[in-house]
Coordinates of C-alpha atoms in Angstrom, one line a residue:
M9 CA 78.2 71.7 132.1
T10 CA 81.3 71.4 129.8
A11 CA 83.6 74.4 129.0
A12 CA 81.9 74.5 125.5
Q13 CA 78.8 75.1 127.0
R14 CA 79.5 77.4 129.4
M15 CA 81.2 79.8 126.9
A16 CA 78.0 79.1 125.0
L17 CA 75.9 80.6 127.7
Q18 CA 78.1 83.5 128.0
Y19 CA 77.9 84.3 124.2
V20 CA 74.0 83.9 124.4
L21 CA 73.9 86.4 127.1
L22 CA 76.1 89.0 125.2
F23 CA 74.9 88.6 122.1
G24 CA 71.4 88.7 123.6
A25 CA 72.2 92.2 124.2
T26 CA 73.9 93.2 120.9
G27 CA 71.0 91.5 119.3
V28 CA 68.7 94.3 120.5
S29 CA 71.2 97.2 120.6
L30 CA 72.3 97.0 117.2
P31 CA 69.1 97.2 115.5
F32 CA 66.8 98.9 117.6
A33 CA 69.1 101.9 119.5
G34 CA 68.6 104.0 116.9
L35 CA 65.1 103.8 116.9
W36 CA 65.0 104.3 120.7
M37 CA 67.1 107.2 120.2
R38 CA 64.9 108.7 117.5
S39 CA 62.0 108.3 119.8
E40 CA 63.9 110.6 122.3
G41 CA 63.7 113.3 119.5
L42 CA 67.5 113.0 118.5
S43 CA 68.5 113.9 115.0
G44 CA 70.6 111.8 112.7
A45 CA 73.5 113.5 113.5
E46 CA 73.0 113.1 117.3
I47 CA 72.3 109.7 116.9
G48 CA 75.7 109.1 114.9
T49 CA 77.3 110.8 117.3
L50 CA 76.2 108.9 120.6
L51 CA 76.9 105.7 118.4
A52 CA 80.2 106.3 117.2
A53 CA 81.7 107.9 120.2
P54 CA 82.4 104.9 122.1
M55 CA 83.5 103.1 119.0
L56 CA 86.0 105.8 118.1
A57 CA 87.1 106.1 121.7
R58 CA 88.1 102.1 121.6
I59 CA 91.4 103.0 120.1
V60 CA 92.5 104.3 123.5
T61 CA 89.7 102.5 125.5
G62 CA 90.4 99.0 124.0
P63 CA 94.2 98.5 124.7
L64 CA 94.0 100.0 127.9
L65 CA 90.9 97.5 129.1
A66 CA 92.7 94.8 127.3
V67 CA 96.0 95.5 129.6
W68 CA 93.9 95.9 132.5
A69 CA 92.2 92.8 132.0
D70 CA 95.4 90.7 131.2
G71 CA 96.4 91.8 135.2
F72 CA 94.0 89.6 136.8
R73 CA 94.4 85.8 137.7
Y74 CA 91.3 84.3 136.1
R75 CA 90.0 85.4 132.6
R76 CA 86.3 85.6 133.8
T77 CA 86.8 88.1 136.2
P78 CA 87.2 91.1 134.1
I79 CA 84.3 89.8 132.2
A80 CA 82.0 90.0 135.2
L81 CA 83.3 93.4 136.0
M82 CA 82.5 94.9 132.8
G83 CA 78.8 92.9 132.7
L84 CA 78.5 95.3 135.9
V85 CA 79.8 98.4 134.3
M86 CA 77.8 97.7 131.0
A87 CA 74.4 97.5 133.0
A88 CA 75.3 100.6 135.0
G89 CA 75.9 102.6 131.7
Y90 CA 73.0 101.7 129.9
G91 CA 70.9 102.3 133.2
V92 CA 72.0 105.9 133.2
A93 CA 71.6 106.5 129.5
G94 CA 67.8 105.1 129.9
L95 CA 66.9 107.2 133.2
S96 CA 68.2 110.5 132.5
D97 CA 66.8 113.2 129.9
L98 CA 69.6 115.0 129.5
Y99 CA 71.5 114.4 126.2
A100 CA 75.0 115.1 127.7
V101 CA 74.2 112.7 130.8
R102 CA 72.7 110.2 128.5
A103 CA 75.7 110.2 126.2
V104 CA 78.0 109.7 129.0
G105 CA 76.1 106.7 130.4
W106 CA 75.6 105.2 126.6
F107 CA 79.3 105.6 126.3
V108 CA 80.1 103.4 129.4
G109 CA 77.8 100.8 128.6
A110 CA 78.7 100.6 125.0
T111 CA 82.6 100.6 125.8
A112 CA 82.0 97.5 128.4
M113 CA 79.9 95.9 125.9
G114 CA 82.4 96.2 123.1
V115 CA 85.3 95.4 124.8
L116 CA 83.4 92.1 126.2
V117 CA 83.4 90.5 122.7
P118 CA 87.3 90.1 122.3
L119 CA 87.7 89.1 126.0
S120 CA 85.3 86.3 125.4
D121 CA 86.8 85.5 122.0
V122 CA 89.9 85.1 123.4
M123 CA 88.8 82.9 126.3
T124 CA 86.8 80.8 124.1
L125 CA 89.6 80.4 121.7
R126 CA 92.1 79.4 124.2
L127 CA 89.7 76.9 125.8
A128 CA 88.9 75.5 122.2
G129 CA 92.5 75.1 121.7
R130 CA 93.4 73.3 124.9
L131 CA 90.1 71.2 125.3
G132 CA 89.5 70.5 121.7
F133 CA 86.4 71.7 120.9
S134 CA 85.4 73.9 118.0
F135 CA 85.4 77.5 118.4
S136 CA 82.5 78.2 116.0
L137 CA 80.3 76.1 118.2
P138 CA 79.8 78.3 121.4
R139 CA 80.2 81.2 119.1
G140 CA 77.2 80.2 116.9
C141 CA 75.0 79.9 120.0
G142 CA 75.7 83.6 120.6
S143 CA 74.4 84.3 117.1
A144 CA 71.2 82.1 117.5
A145 CA 70.4 84.4 120.5
F146 CA 71.0 87.4 118.7
V147 CA 68.4 86.2 116.4
V148 CA 65.7 85.5 119.3
A149 CA 66.6 88.7 120.5
N150 CA 66.1 90.5 117.1
V151 CA 62.7 88.7 116.4
G152 CA 61.6 89.2 120.1
M153 CA 62.2 92.8 120.5
G154 CA 61.0 93.4 117.2
A155 CA 57.4 91.9 118.2
L156 CA 57.5 93.3 121.6
L157 CA 57.8 97.0 120.1
L158 CA 54.7 96.5 118.4
H159 CA 53.1 96.5 122.0
W160 CA 55.4 97.8 124.2
P161 CA 57.3 101.3 124.6
V162 CA 60.8 101.7 122.6
D163 CA 62.1 101.9 126.5
S164 CA 62.1 98.3 126.5
V165 CA 65.5 98.2 124.4
I166 CA 67.3 99.9 127.3
A167 CA 65.5 98.0 130.2
W168 CA 66.6 94.5 128.1
L169 CA 70.1 95.9 128.1
V170 CA 70.2 96.2 131.7
V171 CA 68.7 92.9 132.5
A172 CA 71.1 91.2 130.1
S173 CA 74.1 92.8 131.7
L174 CA 73.5 92.1 135.1
G175 CA 72.9 88.5 134.1
L176 CA 76.1 88.2 131.8
A177 CA 77.8 89.5 135.1
A178 CA 76.3 86.7 137.2
V179 CA 77.1 84.0 134.9
A180 CA 80.8 85.1 134.4
A181 CA 81.3 85.3 138.0
V182 CA 79.7 81.9 139.0
A183 CA 79.8 80.0 135.7
L184 CA 82.9 80.5 133.5
P185 CA 85.7 78.0 133.7
P186 CA 88.6 79.3 135.7
E187 CA 90.5 79.8 132.7
P188 CA 94.2 81.5 133.8
V189 CA 95.2 84.6 132.0
A190 CA 99.0 83.3 132.1
D191 CA 100.0 79.8 132.0
G192 CA 103.2 80.6 134.3
A193 CA 103.7 83.8 136.3
A194 CA 101.6 87.1 135.2
V195 CA 103.3 89.4 132.6
P196 CA 104.0 92.9 134.0
G197 CA 101.9 95.6 132.8
L198 CA 105.1 97.5 131.1
E199 CA 105.4 94.4 129.2
R200 CA 102.2 93.9 128.1
F201 CA 102.3 97.3 127.0
R202 CA 105.6 96.7 124.8
G203 CA 103.6 93.9 123.2
L204 CA 101.2 95.9 122.0
G205 CA 103.9 98.3 120.7
R206 CA 105.6 95.6 118.7
L207 CA 102.3 94.8 116.9
L208 CA 101.7 98.4 116.1
A209 CA 105.0 98.4 114.7
D210 CA 104.3 95.4 112.0
P211 CA 103.2 96.7 109.0
V212 CA 101.9 93.3 107.7
F213 CA 100.1 93.1 110.8
M214 CA 98.5 96.3 110.6
I215 CA 97.6 96.3 106.9
A216 CA 95.8 92.9 108.0
I217 CA 93.1 94.4 110.4
F218 CA 92.9 97.5 108.2
A219 CA 91.8 95.3 105.7
I220 CA 89.4 93.3 108.2
G221 CA 88.4 96.1 110.3
A222 CA 87.4 98.1 106.9
V223 CA 84.9 95.4 105.9
Q224 CA 83.3 95.2 109.3
G225 CA 83.3 98.8 109.7
A226 CA 81.1 99.2 106.3
H227 CA 78.2 97.7 108.4
A228 CA 78.0 100.8 110.1
F229 CA 75.1 102.5 108.0
Q230 CA 73.2 99.2 108.2
Y231 CA 73.9 99.2 112.1
G232 CA 72.6 102.4 112.7
F233 CA 69.9 103.6 110.2
S234 CA 68.6 100.4 108.3
A235 CA 65.6 100.4 111.0
I236 CA 64.9 103.8 110.6
L237 CA 65.2 103.6 106.6
W238 CA 63.0 100.3 106.7
K239 CA 60.4 102.2 109.0
T240 CA 60.2 105.0 106.3
Q241 CA 59.4 102.6 103.5
G242 CA 56.4 100.8 105.4
I243 CA 58.3 97.8 107.1
S244 CA 57.2 97.5 110.8
E245 CA 59.6 96.9 113.7
A246 CA 58.5 93.4 113.6
V247 CA 59.4 92.4 110.0
T248 CA 62.9 94.4 110.6
G249 CA 63.4 92.1 113.4
Q250 CA 62.7 89.5 111.0
L251 CA 65.2 90.6 108.1
W252 CA 68.0 91.1 110.9
A253 CA 67.3 87.5 112.2
F254 CA 67.3 86.0 108.7
G255 CA 70.8 87.2 108.3
V256 CA 71.7 85.7 111.4
I257 CA 70.3 82.4 110.8
V258 CA 72.5 82.3 107.7
E259 CA 75.2 83.2 109.6
I260 CA 74.7 80.5 111.8
A261 CA 74.6 77.9 109.0
L262 CA 77.9 79.1 108.1
M263 CA 79.5 78.6 111.3
W264 CA 78.0 75.2 112.1
L265 CA 78.0 73.8 109.1
F266 CA 80.2 75.4 106.1
E267 CA 83.2 76.4 108.8
P268 CA 83.8 72.7 109.7
W269 CA 83.8 71.6 106.0
R270 CA 86.1 74.7 105.0
R271 CA 88.6 73.7 107.3
R272 CA 88.5 69.8 106.3
V273 CA 89.1 70.8 102.7
G274 CA 91.8 73.3 103.4
V275 CA 90.1 76.6 102.4
G276 CA 92.6 79.3 104.0
P277 CA 91.6 82.5 105.8
W278 CA 92.8 84.8 102.8
S279 CA 90.1 83.2 100.4
L280 CA 87.7 83.4 102.9
L281 CA 88.4 87.0 103.7
M282 CA 88.5 88.0 100.0
I283 CA 84.8 86.4 99.4
G284 CA 83.7 88.4 102.2
S285 CA 84.8 91.5 101.2
A286 CA 83.7 91.0 97.7
A287 CA 80.1 90.1 99.0
A288 CA 80.3 93.4 100.8
V289 CA 80.8 95.6 98.0
L290 CA 77.9 93.9 96.3
R291 CA 75.8 94.2 99.4
W292 CA 76.0 97.7 100.4
S293 CA 76.0 99.0 96.2
V294 CA 72.3 97.3 96.0
M295 CA 71.4 98.5 99.4
A296 CA 71.9 102.0 98.2
L297 CA 69.3 101.8 95.6
A298 CA 66.8 101.6 98.4
P299 CA 65.5 97.8 97.5
P300 CA 61.8 96.4 97.9
L301 CA 61.4 94.5 100.6
W302 CA 61.6 91.2 98.6
L303 CA 65.3 92.0 97.8
L304 CA 66.1 92.7 101.4
W305 CA 66.1 89.0 102.1
P306 CA 68.6 87.7 99.7
L307 CA 70.7 90.8 100.8
Q308 CA 70.5 89.9 104.6
A309 CA 71.7 86.3 103.5
L310 CA 74.9 88.0 102.3
H311 CA 75.5 89.0 106.0
A312 CA 77.1 85.4 106.7
L313 CA 79.8 86.4 104.2
T314 CA 80.1 90.2 105.0
F315 CA 80.4 89.5 108.7
A316 CA 80.5 85.8 109.8
A317 CA 83.1 84.7 106.9
T318 CA 85.4 87.9 107.3
F319 CA 85.2 87.6 111.3
L320 CA 86.3 83.9 111.2
A321 CA 89.0 84.7 108.5
G322 CA 89.9 87.5 110.8
L323 CA 90.5 85.5 113.7
Q324 CA 92.5 83.4 112.2
I325 CA 94.7 85.9 110.4
V326 CA 95.3 87.8 113.3
E327 CA 96.3 84.5 115.3
Q328 CA 98.9 83.7 112.7
L329 CA 100.3 87.1 112.1
S330 CA 101.0 87.5 116.0
P331 CA 103.2 85.5 118.6
A332 CA 101.6 83.4 121.1
H333 CA 102.4 85.4 124.0
S334 CA 100.5 88.4 122.0
H335 CA 97.5 86.7 121.0
T336 CA 95.3 88.9 123.5
A337 CA 96.7 91.9 122.3
A338 CA 96.6 91.2 118.6
Q339 CA 92.7 90.2 118.9
T340 CA 91.9 93.5 121.0
L341 CA 93.7 95.5 118.1
S342 CA 91.8 93.9 115.5
S343 CA 88.7 94.5 117.3
V344 CA 89.4 98.0 118.1
L345 CA 90.2 98.9 114.4
S346 CA 87.3 96.7 113.4
A347 CA 84.6 97.4 116.2
G348 CA 86.1 100.8 117.3
L349 CA 87.7 103.2 114.9
L350 CA 86.8 102.3 111.4
I351 CA 83.1 101.7 112.2
G352 CA 83.2 104.4 114.5
L353 CA 84.2 107.1 111.7
A354 CA 81.8 105.0 109.5
T355 CA 79.2 105.5 112.3
A356 CA 79.6 109.1 112.6
V357 CA 79.6 110.3 109.0
S358 CA 76.6 108.0 108.6
G359 CA 74.3 110.2 110.6
P360 CA 74.7 113.1 108.0
L361 CA 74.7 110.8 104.9
Y362 CA 71.4 109.6 106.4
D363 CA 70.0 113.3 106.9
R364 CA 71.1 114.6 103.2
F365 CA 71.0 111.1 101.0
G366 CA 69.0 108.6 102.9
A367 CA 69.7 105.2 101.8
G368 CA 72.5 106.7 99.4
G369 CA 74.7 106.6 102.4
Y370 CA 75.3 103.2 101.8
W371 CA 77.3 104.1 98.8
A372 CA 80.1 105.1 101.2
M373 CA 80.1 101.8 102.8
A374 CA 80.5 100.3 99.6
A375 CA 83.6 102.2 98.9
M376 CA 84.8 101.3 102.6
A377 CA 84.9 97.6 101.6
A378 CA 86.2 98.1 98.4
A379 CA 89.2 99.4 100.3
G380 CA 89.4 96.6 102.5
L381 CA 89.1 94.1 99.5
I382 CA 92.3 95.8 97.9
A383 CA 94.2 96.0 101.0
A384 CA 93.8 92.1 101.4
V385 CA 95.2 91.3 98.2
P386 CA 98.9 91.4 99.0
L387 CA 98.2 89.2 102.5
R388 CA 98.2 85.9 100.6
R389 CA 101.7 86.0 100.1
R390 CA 102.7 86.4 104.0
L391 CA 100.1 83.8 105.2
V392 CA 101.2 81.3 102.7
A393 CA 105.1 81.7 104.1

């Protein structure tokens, strides 16, 4: 297998897990008798903690010889955490288990992205190809779990997460390329922390990751409560899986077809970020009106812009604005803000918003995306320079 194929397999297992966790975790928690506020707290806690756990785990991961080693270890931790959450009936124990599993899953994404970016740059393959395979696995997981939940208990969600985590750990240990963390001597831990500090002190870099993170974080209400809202509208779990899958299919098309064309014609990452931000404001504004099923399909298609376009733009912007020796730290900080602090705060308020306003909670997400759009405007001059 080529390096690109090995990384594609890694993404298939990782996003095969997130493809079940994102749309159906809230449904599983609801079946366990948790309120909207409790669900929001359970989902938000590991996201909010990522502002601490993300940098710490990034520095820890860079202390190994090969990048695949911490990926394999995090896979085992992920399996253990979700296993504890599924086995316990106590809210406190379940919360700890979910926190551990979701924290491991969260750090696996930037660790895998950085490894793939390094391999793609060195070996000449396109980053979007293996990442798109992960998105395809996300689709299969959406549809597959949605169909299974018509006949199987909701506990299947937890069982799937544990099995996928163990598979990911095994593949990382034996199949991923032995990509070294550092080209030369390992960077001491204190210097790695100093590199994080220099990035945090750069106002342009921080504005950039806020703009990216705000648009990504605005997906929080959709991730946590779309399945619950659609069920109250009479939409089955199977159709919910299909809706999620459709959005990701369009996302894959953007990664595999549009992204190579965009690079050829020279459309820059700033323009891509602006398009994704504007699409997010439109998408969440319409979702706040509790649209009928026929309108949900084109709104889900906008996921290609609100998520994929913003994600790809963010990877390139962060890479441009950070020194080469700090790319791992920079991508981790971006992930911490978008997939941690901002989406964690948005998820925490999503529970009470759902309890009080139902679909009206999407208005808060539209406002969050608008804040990201405004913050992105002044970045153009720095990126051109």
